[in-house]
Backbone as ProteinMPNN parsed JSONL, in Angstrom:
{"seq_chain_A": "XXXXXXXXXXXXXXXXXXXXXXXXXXXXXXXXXXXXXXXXXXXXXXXXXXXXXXXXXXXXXXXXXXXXXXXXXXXXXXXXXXXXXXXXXXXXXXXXXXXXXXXXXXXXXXXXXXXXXXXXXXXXXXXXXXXXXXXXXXXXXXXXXXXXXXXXXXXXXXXXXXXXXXXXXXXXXXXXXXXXXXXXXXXXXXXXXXXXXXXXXXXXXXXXX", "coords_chain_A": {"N_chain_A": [[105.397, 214.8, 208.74], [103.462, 217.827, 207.783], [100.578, 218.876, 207.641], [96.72, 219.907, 207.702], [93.596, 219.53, 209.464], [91.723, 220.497, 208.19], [92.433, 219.824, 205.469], [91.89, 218.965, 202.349], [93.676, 217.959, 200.504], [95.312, 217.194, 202.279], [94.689, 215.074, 204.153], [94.653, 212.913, 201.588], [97.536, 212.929, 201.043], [98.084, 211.402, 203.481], [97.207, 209.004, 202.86], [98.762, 208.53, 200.334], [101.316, 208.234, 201.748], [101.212, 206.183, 202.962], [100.517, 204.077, 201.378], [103.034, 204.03, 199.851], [104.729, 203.694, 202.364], [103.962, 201.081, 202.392], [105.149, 199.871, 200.314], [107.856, 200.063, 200.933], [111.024, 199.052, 201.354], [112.104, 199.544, 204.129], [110.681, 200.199, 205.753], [109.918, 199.194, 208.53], [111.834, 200.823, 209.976], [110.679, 203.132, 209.939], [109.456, 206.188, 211.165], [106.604, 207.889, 211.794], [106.034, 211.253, 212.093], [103.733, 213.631, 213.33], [103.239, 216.722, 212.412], [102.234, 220.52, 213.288], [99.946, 222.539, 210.978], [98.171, 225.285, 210.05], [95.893, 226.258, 207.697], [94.297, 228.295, 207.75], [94.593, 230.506, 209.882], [93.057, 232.801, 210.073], [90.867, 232.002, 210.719], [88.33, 232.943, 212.693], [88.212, 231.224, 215.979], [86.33, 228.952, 217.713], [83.892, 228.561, 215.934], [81.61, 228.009, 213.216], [81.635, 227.422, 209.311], [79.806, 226.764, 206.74], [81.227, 224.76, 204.23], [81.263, 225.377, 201.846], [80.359, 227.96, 201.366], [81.919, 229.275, 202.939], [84.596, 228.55, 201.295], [83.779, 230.254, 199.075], [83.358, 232.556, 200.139], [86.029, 233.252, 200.582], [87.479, 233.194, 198.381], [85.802, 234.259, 196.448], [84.085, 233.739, 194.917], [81.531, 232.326, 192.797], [79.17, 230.032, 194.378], [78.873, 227.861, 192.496], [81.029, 227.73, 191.283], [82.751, 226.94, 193.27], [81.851, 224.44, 193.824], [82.279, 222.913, 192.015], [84.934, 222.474, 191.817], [85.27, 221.377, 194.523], [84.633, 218.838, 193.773], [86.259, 217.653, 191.829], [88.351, 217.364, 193.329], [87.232, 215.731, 195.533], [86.557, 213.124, 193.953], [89.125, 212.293, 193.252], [89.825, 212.146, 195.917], [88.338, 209.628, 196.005], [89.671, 207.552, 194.746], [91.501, 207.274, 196.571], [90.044, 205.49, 198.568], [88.572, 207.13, 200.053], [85.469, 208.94, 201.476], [84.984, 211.828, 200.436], [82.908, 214.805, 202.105], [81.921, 217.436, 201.541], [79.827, 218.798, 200.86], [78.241, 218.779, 203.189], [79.955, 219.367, 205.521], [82.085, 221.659, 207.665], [84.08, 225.128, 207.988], [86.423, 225.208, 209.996], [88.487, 226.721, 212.812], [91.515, 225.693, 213.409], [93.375, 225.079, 215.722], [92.811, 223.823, 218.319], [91.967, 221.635, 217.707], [94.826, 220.394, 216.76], [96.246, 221.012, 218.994], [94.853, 219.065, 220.771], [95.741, 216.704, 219.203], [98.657, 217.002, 219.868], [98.357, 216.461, 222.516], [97.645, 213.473, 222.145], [100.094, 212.643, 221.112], [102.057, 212.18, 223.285], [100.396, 210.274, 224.765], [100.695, 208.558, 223.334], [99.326, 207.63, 220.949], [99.128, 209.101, 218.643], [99.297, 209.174, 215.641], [96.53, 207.603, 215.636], [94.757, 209.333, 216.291], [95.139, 211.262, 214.457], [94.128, 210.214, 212.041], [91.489, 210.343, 213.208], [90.538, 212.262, 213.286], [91.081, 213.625, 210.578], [89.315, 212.367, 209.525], [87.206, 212.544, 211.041], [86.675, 215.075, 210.333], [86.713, 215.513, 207.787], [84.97, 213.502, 206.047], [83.263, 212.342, 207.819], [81.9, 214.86, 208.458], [81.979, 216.674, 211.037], [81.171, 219.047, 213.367], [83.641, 220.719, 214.103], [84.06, 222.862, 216.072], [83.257, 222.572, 217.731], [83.246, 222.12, 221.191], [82.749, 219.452, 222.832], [82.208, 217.904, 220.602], [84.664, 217.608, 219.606], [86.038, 216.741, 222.156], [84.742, 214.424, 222.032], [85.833, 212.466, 219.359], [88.216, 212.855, 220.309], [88.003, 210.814, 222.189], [87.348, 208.638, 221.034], [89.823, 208.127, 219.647], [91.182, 206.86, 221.729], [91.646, 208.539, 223.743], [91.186, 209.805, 227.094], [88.294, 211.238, 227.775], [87.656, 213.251, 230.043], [90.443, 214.272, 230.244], [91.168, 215.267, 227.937], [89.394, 217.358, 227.708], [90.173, 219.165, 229.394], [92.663, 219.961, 228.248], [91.625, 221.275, 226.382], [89.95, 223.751, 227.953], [92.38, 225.279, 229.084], [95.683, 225.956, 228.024], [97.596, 224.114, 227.558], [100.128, 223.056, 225.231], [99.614, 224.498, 223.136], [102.254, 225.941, 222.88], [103.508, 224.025, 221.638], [102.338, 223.862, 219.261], [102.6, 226.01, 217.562], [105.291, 225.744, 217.343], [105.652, 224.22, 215.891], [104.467, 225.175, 213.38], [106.207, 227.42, 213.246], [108.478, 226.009, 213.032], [107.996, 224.562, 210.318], [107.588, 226.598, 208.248], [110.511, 228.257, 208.775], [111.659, 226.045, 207.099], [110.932, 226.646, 204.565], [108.14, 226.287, 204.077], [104.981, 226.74, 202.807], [102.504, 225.72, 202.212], [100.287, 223.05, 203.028], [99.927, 219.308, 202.03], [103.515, 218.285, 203.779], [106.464, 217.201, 203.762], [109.09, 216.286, 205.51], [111.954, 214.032, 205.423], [113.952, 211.969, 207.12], [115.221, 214.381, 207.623], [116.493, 215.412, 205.277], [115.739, 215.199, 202.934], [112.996, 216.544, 201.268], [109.35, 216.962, 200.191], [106.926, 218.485, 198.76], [102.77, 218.696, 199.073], [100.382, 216.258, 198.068], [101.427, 213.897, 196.654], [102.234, 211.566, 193.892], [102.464, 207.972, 195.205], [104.395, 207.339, 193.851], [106.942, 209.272, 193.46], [106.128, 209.959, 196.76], [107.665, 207.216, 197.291], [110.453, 207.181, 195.816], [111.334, 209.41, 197.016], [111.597, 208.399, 199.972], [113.268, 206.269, 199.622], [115.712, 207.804, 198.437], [115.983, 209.223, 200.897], [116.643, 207.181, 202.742], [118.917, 206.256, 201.12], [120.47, 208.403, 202.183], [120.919, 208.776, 204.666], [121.194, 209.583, 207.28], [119.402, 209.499, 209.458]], "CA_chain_A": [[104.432, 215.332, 207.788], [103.204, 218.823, 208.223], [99.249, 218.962, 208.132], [96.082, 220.178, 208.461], [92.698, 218.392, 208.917], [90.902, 221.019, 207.095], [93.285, 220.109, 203.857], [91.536, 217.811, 201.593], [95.198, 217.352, 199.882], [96.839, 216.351, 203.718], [94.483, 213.009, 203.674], [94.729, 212.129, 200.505], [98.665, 212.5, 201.181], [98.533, 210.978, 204.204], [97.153, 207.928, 202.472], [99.56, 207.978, 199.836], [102.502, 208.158, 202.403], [100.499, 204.473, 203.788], [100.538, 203.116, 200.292], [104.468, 204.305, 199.788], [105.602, 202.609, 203.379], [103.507, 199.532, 201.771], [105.987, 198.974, 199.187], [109.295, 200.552, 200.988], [111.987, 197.617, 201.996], [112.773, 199.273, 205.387], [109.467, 200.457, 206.266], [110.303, 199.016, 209.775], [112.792, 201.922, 210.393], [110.308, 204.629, 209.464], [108.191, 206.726, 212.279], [105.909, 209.175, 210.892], [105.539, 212.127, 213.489], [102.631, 214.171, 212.304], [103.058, 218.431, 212.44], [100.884, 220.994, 213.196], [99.879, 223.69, 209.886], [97.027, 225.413, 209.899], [95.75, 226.272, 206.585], [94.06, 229.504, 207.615], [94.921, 230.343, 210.899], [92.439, 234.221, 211.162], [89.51, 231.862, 210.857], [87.791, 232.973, 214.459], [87.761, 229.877, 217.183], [84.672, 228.697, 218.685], [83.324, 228.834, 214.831], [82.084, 227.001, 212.34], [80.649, 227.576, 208.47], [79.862, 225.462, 205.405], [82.482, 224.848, 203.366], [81.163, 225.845, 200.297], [80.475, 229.137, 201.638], [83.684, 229.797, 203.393], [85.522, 228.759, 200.141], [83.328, 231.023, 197.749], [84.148, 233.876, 200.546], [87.84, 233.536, 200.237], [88.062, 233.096, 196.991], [84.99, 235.409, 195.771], [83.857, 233.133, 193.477], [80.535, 231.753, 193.127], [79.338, 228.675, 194.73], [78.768, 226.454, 192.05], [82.062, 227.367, 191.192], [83.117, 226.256, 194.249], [81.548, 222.971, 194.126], [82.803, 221.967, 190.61], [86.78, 222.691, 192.421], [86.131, 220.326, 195.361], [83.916, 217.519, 193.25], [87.502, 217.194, 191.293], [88.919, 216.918, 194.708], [86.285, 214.744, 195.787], [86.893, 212.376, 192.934], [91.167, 211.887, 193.472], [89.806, 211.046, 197.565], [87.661, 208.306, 196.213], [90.63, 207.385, 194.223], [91.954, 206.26, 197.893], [89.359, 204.919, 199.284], [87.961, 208.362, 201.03], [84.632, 210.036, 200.945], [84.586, 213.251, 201.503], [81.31, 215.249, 202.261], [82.058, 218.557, 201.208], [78.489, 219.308, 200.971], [77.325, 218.809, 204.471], [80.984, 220.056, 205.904], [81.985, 223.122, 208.137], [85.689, 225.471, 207.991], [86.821, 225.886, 211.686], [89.672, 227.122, 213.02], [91.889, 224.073, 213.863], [94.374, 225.072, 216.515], [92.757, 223.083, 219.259], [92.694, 219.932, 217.029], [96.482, 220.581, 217.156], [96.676, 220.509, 220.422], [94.627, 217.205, 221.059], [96.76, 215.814, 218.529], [99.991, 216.494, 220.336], [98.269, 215.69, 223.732], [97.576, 212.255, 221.601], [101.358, 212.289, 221.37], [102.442, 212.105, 224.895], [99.938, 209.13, 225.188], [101.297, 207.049, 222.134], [97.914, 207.75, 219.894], [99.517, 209.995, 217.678], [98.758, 208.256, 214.398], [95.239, 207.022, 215.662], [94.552, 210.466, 216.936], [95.435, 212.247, 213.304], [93.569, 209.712, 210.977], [90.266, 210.045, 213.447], [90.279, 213.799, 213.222], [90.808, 213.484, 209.609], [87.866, 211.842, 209.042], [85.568, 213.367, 211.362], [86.358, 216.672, 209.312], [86.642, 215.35, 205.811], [84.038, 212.245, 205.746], [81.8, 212.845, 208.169], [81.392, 216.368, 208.082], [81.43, 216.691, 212.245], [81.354, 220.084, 213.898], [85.536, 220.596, 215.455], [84.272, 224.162, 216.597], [82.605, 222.547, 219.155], [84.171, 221.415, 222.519], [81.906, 218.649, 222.8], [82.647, 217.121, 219.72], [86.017, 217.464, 219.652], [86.184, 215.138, 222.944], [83.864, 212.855, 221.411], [86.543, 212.86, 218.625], [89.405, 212.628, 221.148], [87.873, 209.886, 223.145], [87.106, 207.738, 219.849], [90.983, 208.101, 218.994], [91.952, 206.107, 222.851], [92.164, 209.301, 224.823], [90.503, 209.939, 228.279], [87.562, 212.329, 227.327], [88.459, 214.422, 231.116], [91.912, 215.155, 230.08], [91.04, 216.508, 226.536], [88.629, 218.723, 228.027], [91.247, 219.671, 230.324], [93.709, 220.28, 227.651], [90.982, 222.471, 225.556], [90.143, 224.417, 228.622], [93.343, 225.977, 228.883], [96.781, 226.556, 227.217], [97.88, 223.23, 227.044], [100.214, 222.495, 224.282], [99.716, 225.552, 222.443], [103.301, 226.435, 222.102], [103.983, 223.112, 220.868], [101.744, 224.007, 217.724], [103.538, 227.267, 217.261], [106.686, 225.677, 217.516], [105.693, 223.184, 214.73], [104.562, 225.899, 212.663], [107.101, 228.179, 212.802], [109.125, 225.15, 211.833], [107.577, 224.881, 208.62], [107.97, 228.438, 207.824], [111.625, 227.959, 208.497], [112.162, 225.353, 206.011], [110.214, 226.938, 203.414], [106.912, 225.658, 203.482], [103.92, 227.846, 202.734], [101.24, 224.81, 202.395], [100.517, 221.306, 203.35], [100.903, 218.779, 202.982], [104.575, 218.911, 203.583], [107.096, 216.034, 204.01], [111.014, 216.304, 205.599], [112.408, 212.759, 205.37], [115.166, 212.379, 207.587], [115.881, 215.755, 208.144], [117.247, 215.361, 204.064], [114.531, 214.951, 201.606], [111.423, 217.486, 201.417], [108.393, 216.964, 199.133], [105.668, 219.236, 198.613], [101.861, 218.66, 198.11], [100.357, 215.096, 197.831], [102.406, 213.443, 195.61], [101.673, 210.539, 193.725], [102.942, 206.79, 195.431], [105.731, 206.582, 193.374], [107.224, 209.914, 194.012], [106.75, 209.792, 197.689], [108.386, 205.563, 197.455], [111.379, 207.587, 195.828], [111.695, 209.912, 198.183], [112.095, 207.837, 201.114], [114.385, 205.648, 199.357], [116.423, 208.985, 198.624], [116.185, 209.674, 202.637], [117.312, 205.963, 203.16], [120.261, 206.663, 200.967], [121.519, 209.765, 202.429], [121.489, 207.696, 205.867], [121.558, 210.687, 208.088], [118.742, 209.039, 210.566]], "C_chain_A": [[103.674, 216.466, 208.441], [101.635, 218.963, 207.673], [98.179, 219.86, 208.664], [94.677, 219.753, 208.63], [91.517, 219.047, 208.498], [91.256, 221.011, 205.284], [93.083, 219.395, 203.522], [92.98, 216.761, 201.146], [95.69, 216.609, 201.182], [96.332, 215.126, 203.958], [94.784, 212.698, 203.201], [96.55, 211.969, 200.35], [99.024, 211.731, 202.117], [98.082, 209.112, 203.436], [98.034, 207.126, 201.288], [101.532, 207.55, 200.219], [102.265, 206.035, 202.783], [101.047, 203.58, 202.543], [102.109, 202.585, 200.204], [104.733, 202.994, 200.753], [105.142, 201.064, 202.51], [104.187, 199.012, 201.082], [107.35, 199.406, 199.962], [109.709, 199.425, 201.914], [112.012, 197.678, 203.524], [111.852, 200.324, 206.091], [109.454, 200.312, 207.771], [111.296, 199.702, 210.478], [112.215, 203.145, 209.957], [109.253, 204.95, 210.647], [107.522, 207.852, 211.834], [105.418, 209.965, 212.617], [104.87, 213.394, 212.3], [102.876, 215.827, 213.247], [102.385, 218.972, 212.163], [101.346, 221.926, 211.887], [98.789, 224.123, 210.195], [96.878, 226.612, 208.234], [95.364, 228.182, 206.645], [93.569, 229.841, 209.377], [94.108, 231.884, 211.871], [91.491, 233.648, 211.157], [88.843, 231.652, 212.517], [87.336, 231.479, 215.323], [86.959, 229.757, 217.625], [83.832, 228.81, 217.281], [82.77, 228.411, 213.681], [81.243, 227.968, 210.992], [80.691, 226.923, 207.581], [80.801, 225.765, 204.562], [82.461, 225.589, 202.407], [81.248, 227.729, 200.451], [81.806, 229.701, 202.327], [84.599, 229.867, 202.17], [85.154, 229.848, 198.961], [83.575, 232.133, 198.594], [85.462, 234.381, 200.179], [88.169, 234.04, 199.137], [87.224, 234.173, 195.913], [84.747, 234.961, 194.488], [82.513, 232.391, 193.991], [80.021, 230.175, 193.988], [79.108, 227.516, 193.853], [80.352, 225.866, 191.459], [83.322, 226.642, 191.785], [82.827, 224.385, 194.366], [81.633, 222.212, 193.099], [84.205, 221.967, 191.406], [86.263, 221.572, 193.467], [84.997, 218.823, 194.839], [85.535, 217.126, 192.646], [88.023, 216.559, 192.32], [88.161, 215.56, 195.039], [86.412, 213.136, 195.114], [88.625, 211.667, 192.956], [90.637, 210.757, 194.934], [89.579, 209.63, 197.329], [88.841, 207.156, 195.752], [91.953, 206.415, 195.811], [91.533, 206.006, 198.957], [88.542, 206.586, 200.663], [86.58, 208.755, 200.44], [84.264, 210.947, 201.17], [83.286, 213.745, 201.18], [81.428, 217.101, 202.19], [81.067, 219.367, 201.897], [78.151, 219.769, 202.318], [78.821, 219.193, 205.272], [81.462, 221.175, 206.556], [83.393, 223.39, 207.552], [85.351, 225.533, 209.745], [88.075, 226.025, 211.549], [90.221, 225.835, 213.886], [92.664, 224.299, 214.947], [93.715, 224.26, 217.634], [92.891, 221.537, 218.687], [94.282, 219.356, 217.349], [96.625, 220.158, 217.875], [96.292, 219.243, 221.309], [95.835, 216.37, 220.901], [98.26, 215.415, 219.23], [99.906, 216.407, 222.291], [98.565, 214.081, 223.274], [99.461, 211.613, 221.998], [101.867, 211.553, 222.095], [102.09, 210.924, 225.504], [100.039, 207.85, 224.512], [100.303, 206.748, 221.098], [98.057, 208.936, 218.92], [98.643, 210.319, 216.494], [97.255, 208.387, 214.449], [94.635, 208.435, 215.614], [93.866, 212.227, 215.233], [94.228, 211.979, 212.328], [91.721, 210.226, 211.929], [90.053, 211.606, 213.094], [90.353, 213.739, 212.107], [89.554, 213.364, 208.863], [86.781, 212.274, 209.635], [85.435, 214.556, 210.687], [85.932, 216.275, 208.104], [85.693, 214.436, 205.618], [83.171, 212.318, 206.376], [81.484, 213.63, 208.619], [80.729, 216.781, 209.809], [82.177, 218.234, 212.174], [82.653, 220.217, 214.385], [85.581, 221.777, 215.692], [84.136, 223.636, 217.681], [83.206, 221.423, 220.208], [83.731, 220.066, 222.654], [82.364, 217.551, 221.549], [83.767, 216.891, 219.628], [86.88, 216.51, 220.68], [85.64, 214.353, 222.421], [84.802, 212.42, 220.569], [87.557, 212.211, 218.859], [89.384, 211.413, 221.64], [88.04, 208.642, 222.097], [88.961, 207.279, 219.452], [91.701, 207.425, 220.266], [92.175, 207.337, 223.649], [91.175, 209.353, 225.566], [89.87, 211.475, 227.925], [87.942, 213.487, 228.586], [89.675, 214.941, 230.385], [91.845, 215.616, 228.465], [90.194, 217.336, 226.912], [89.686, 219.455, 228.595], [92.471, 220.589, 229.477], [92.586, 221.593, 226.981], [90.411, 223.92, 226.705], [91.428, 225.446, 229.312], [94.559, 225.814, 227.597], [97.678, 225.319, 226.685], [98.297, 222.797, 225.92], [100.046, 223.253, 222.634], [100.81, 226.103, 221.997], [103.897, 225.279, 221.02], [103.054, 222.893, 219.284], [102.552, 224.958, 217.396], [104.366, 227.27, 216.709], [106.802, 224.784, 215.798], [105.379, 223.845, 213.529], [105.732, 226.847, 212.219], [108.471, 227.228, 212.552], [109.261, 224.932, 210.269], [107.402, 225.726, 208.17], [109.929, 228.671, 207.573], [112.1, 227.121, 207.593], [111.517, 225.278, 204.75], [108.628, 226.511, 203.069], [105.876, 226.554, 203.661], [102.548, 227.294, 202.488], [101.513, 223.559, 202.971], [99.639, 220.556, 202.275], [102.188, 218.818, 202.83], [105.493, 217.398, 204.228], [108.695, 216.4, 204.355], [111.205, 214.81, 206.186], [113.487, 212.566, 205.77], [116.197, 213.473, 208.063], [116.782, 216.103, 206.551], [116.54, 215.753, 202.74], [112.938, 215.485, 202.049], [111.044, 217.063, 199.662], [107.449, 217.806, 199.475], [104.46, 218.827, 198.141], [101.555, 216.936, 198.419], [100.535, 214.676, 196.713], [102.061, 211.968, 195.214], [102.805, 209.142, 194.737], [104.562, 206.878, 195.457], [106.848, 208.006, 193.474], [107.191, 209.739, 195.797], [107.688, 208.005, 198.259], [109.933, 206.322, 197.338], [112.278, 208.706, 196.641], [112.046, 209.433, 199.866], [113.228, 206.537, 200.564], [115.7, 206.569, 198.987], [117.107, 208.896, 199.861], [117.014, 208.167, 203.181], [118.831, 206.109, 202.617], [121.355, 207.466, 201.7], [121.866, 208.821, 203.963], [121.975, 208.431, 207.111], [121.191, 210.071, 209.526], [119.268, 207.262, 211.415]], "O_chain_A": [[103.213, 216.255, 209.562], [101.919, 219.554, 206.631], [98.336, 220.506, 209.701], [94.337, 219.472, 207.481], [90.438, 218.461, 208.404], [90.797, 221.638, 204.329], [93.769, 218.466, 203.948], [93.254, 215.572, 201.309], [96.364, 215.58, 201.137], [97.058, 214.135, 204.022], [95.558, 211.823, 203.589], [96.977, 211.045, 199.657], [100.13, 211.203, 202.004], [98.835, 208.164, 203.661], [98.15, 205.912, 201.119], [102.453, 207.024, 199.593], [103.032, 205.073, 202.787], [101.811, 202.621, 202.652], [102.51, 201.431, 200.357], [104.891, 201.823, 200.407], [105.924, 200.191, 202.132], [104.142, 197.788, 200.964], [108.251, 198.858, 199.328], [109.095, 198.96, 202.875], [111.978, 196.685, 204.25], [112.275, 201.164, 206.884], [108.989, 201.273, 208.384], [111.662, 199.254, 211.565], [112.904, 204.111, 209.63], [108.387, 204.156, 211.013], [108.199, 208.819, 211.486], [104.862, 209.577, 213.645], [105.197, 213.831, 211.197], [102.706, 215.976, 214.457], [101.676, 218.726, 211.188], [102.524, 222.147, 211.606], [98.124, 223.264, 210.774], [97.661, 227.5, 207.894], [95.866, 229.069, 205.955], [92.519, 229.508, 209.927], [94.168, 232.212, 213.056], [90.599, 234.381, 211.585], [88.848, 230.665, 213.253], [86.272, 230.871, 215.208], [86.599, 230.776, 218.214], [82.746, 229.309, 217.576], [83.643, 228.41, 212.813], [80.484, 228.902, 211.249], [81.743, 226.299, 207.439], [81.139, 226.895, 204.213], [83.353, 226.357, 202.048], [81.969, 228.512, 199.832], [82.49, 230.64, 201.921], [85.268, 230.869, 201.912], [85.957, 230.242, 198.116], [84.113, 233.021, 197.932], [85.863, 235.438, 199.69], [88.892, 235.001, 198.87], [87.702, 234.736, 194.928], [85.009, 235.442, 193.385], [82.328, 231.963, 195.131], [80.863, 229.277, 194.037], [79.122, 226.362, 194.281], [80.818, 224.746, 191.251], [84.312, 226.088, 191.307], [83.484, 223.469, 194.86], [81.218, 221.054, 193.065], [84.443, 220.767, 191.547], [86.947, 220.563, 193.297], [84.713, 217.933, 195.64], [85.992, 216.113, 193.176], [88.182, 215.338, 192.325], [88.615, 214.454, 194.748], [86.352, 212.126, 195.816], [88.951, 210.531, 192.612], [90.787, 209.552, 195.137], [90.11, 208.679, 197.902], [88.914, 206.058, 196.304], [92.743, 205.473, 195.863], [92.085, 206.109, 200.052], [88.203, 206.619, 201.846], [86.416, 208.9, 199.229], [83.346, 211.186, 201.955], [82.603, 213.32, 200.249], [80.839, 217.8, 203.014], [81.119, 220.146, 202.848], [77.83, 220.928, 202.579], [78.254, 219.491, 206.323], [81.202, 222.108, 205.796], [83.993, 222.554, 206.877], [84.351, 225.817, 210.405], [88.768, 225.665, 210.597], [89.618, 225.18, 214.736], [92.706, 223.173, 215.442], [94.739, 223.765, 218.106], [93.612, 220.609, 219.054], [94.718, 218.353, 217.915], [97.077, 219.015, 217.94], [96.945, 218.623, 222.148], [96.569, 215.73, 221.654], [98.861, 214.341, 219.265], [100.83, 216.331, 223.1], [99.464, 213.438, 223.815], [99.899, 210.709, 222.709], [102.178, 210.395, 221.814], [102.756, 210.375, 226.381], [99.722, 206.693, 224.79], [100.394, 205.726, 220.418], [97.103, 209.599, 218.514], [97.765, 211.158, 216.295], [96.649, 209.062, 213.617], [93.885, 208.591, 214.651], [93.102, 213.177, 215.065], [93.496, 212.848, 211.856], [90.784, 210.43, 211.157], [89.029, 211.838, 212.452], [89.146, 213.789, 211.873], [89.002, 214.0, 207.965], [85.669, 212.418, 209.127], [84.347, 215.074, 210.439], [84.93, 216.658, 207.501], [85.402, 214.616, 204.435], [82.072, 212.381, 205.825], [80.584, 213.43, 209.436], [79.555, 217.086, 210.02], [83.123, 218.627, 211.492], [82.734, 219.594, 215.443], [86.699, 222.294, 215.68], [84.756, 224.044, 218.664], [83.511, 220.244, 220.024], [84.716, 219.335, 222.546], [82.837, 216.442, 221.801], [84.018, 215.689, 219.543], [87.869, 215.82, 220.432], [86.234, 213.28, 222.32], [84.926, 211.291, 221.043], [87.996, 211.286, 218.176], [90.427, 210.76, 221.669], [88.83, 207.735, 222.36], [89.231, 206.159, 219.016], [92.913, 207.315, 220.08], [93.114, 207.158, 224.424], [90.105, 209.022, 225.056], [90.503, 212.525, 227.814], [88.47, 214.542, 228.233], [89.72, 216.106, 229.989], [92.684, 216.4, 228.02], [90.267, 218.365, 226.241], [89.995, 220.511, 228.043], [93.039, 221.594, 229.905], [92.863, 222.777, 227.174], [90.487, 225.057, 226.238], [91.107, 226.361, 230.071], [94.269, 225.586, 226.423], [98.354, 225.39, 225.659], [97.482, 222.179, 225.236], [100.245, 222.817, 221.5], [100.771, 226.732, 220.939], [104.509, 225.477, 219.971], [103.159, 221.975, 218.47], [103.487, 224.515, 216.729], [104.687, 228.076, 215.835], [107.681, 224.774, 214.936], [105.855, 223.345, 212.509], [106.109, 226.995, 211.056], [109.427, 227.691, 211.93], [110.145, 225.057, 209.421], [106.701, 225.491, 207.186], [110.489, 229.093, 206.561], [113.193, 227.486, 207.16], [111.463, 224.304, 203.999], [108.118, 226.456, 201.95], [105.856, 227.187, 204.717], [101.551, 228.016, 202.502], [102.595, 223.086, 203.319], [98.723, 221.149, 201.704], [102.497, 219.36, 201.769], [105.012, 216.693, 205.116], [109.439, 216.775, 203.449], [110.691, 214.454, 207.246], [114.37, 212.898, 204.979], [117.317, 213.497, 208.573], [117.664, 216.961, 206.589], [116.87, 216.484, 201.807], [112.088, 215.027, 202.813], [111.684, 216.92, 198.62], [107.137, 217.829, 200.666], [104.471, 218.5, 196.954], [102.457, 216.316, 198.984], [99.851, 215.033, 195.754], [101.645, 211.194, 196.076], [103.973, 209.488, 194.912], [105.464, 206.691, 196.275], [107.968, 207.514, 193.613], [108.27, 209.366, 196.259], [108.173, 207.792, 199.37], [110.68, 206.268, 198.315], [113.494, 208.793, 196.808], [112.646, 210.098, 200.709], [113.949, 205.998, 201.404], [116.784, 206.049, 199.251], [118.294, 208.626, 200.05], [117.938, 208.227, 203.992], [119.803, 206.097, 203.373], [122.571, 207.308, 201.802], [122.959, 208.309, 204.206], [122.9, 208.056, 207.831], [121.959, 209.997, 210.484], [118.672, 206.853, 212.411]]}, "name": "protein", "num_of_chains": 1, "seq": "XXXXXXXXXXXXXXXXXXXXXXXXXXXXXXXXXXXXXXXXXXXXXXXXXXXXXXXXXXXXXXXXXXXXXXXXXXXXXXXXXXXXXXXXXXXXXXXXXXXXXXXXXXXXXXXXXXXXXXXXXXXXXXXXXXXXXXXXXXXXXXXXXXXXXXXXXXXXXXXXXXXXXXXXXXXXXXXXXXXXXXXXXXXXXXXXXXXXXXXXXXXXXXXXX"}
């Protein structure tokens, strides 16, 4: 699953991927390896600003207009058990998240690693410009707060975002969230349950993995 944990939609898919395995027969033959995206990748590093305002920049639309678009949003999350905090919320530029994430990897906290960063962006509306937080973040998810500093202090793991991006560029994908199932079966978007259930029973069919 291709991802980013500024993408309201990539929770709310990642929770309906949870629901899916919940009902799929052979759920015990599925490994979810989580890929980097970044949603908007010129937003300057070391940076943060309120959501609302970042989105009414982009988009050049007022802010209340802005905050009727992610109350809808807002409303689907609760829908699975999420609450996001829009309101009180920054944008940052995510590429070091990334690279936690696929330090996380390496240490077998993948998973844990994805959902905590998730939520410190989308629910409780924590700073991930700042170095500081971002170990706090790291450490919370089972990693050794030294060696995520370590990793954010240099280069660490940086191509291996790159690499995961310009993956998903190669196989067509131009948002997240983004799903290749076996290397067979792509979905786009968070998709309801029963769409992504049929899609991995698809990917089970084809029987590639």
């Amino acid at each position: 699953m291709w991802s980013d944990v500024v993408c309201p939609w990539c929770y709310i898919g990642k929770r309906r991927l949870e629901r899916a395995l919940e009902l799929f027969e052979h759920a015990d033959r599925v490994r979810v390896r989580w890929r980097s995206f970044q949603l908007d990748p010129s937003f300057p590093p070391g940076v943060s600003e309120p959501v609302y305002d970042s989105l009414s920049r982009k988009m050049g639309a007022p802010r209340e207009q802005v905050r009727s678009m992610t109350e809808q949003v807002t409303r689907v999350a609760a829908q699975e058990g999420l609450d996001y905090d829009f309101a009180g919320g920054f944008m940052v530029n995510t590429f070091d998240v990334h690279r936690l994430i696929h330090l996380a990897r390496t240490r077998g906290l993948e998973g844990r690693a994805q959902e905590r960063f998730m939520r410190a962006q989308l629910v409780e509306a924590r700073d991930l410009s700042d170095a500081d937080v971002l170990v706090e973040v790291a450490a919370e998810a089972g990693l050794e707060p030294q060696e995520a500093r370590r990793v954010l202090e240099g280069e660490e793991h940086a191509e291996d975002v790159r690499e995961d991006i310009a993956l998903a560029r190669r196989l067509g994908a131009t948002g997240v969230p983004f799903f290749v199932m076996d290397r067979a079966v792509g979905i786009s978007g968070a998709q309801s349950v029963e769409v992504v259930l049929s899609a991995l029973d698809k990917a089970h069919r084809t029987g590639r993995g």
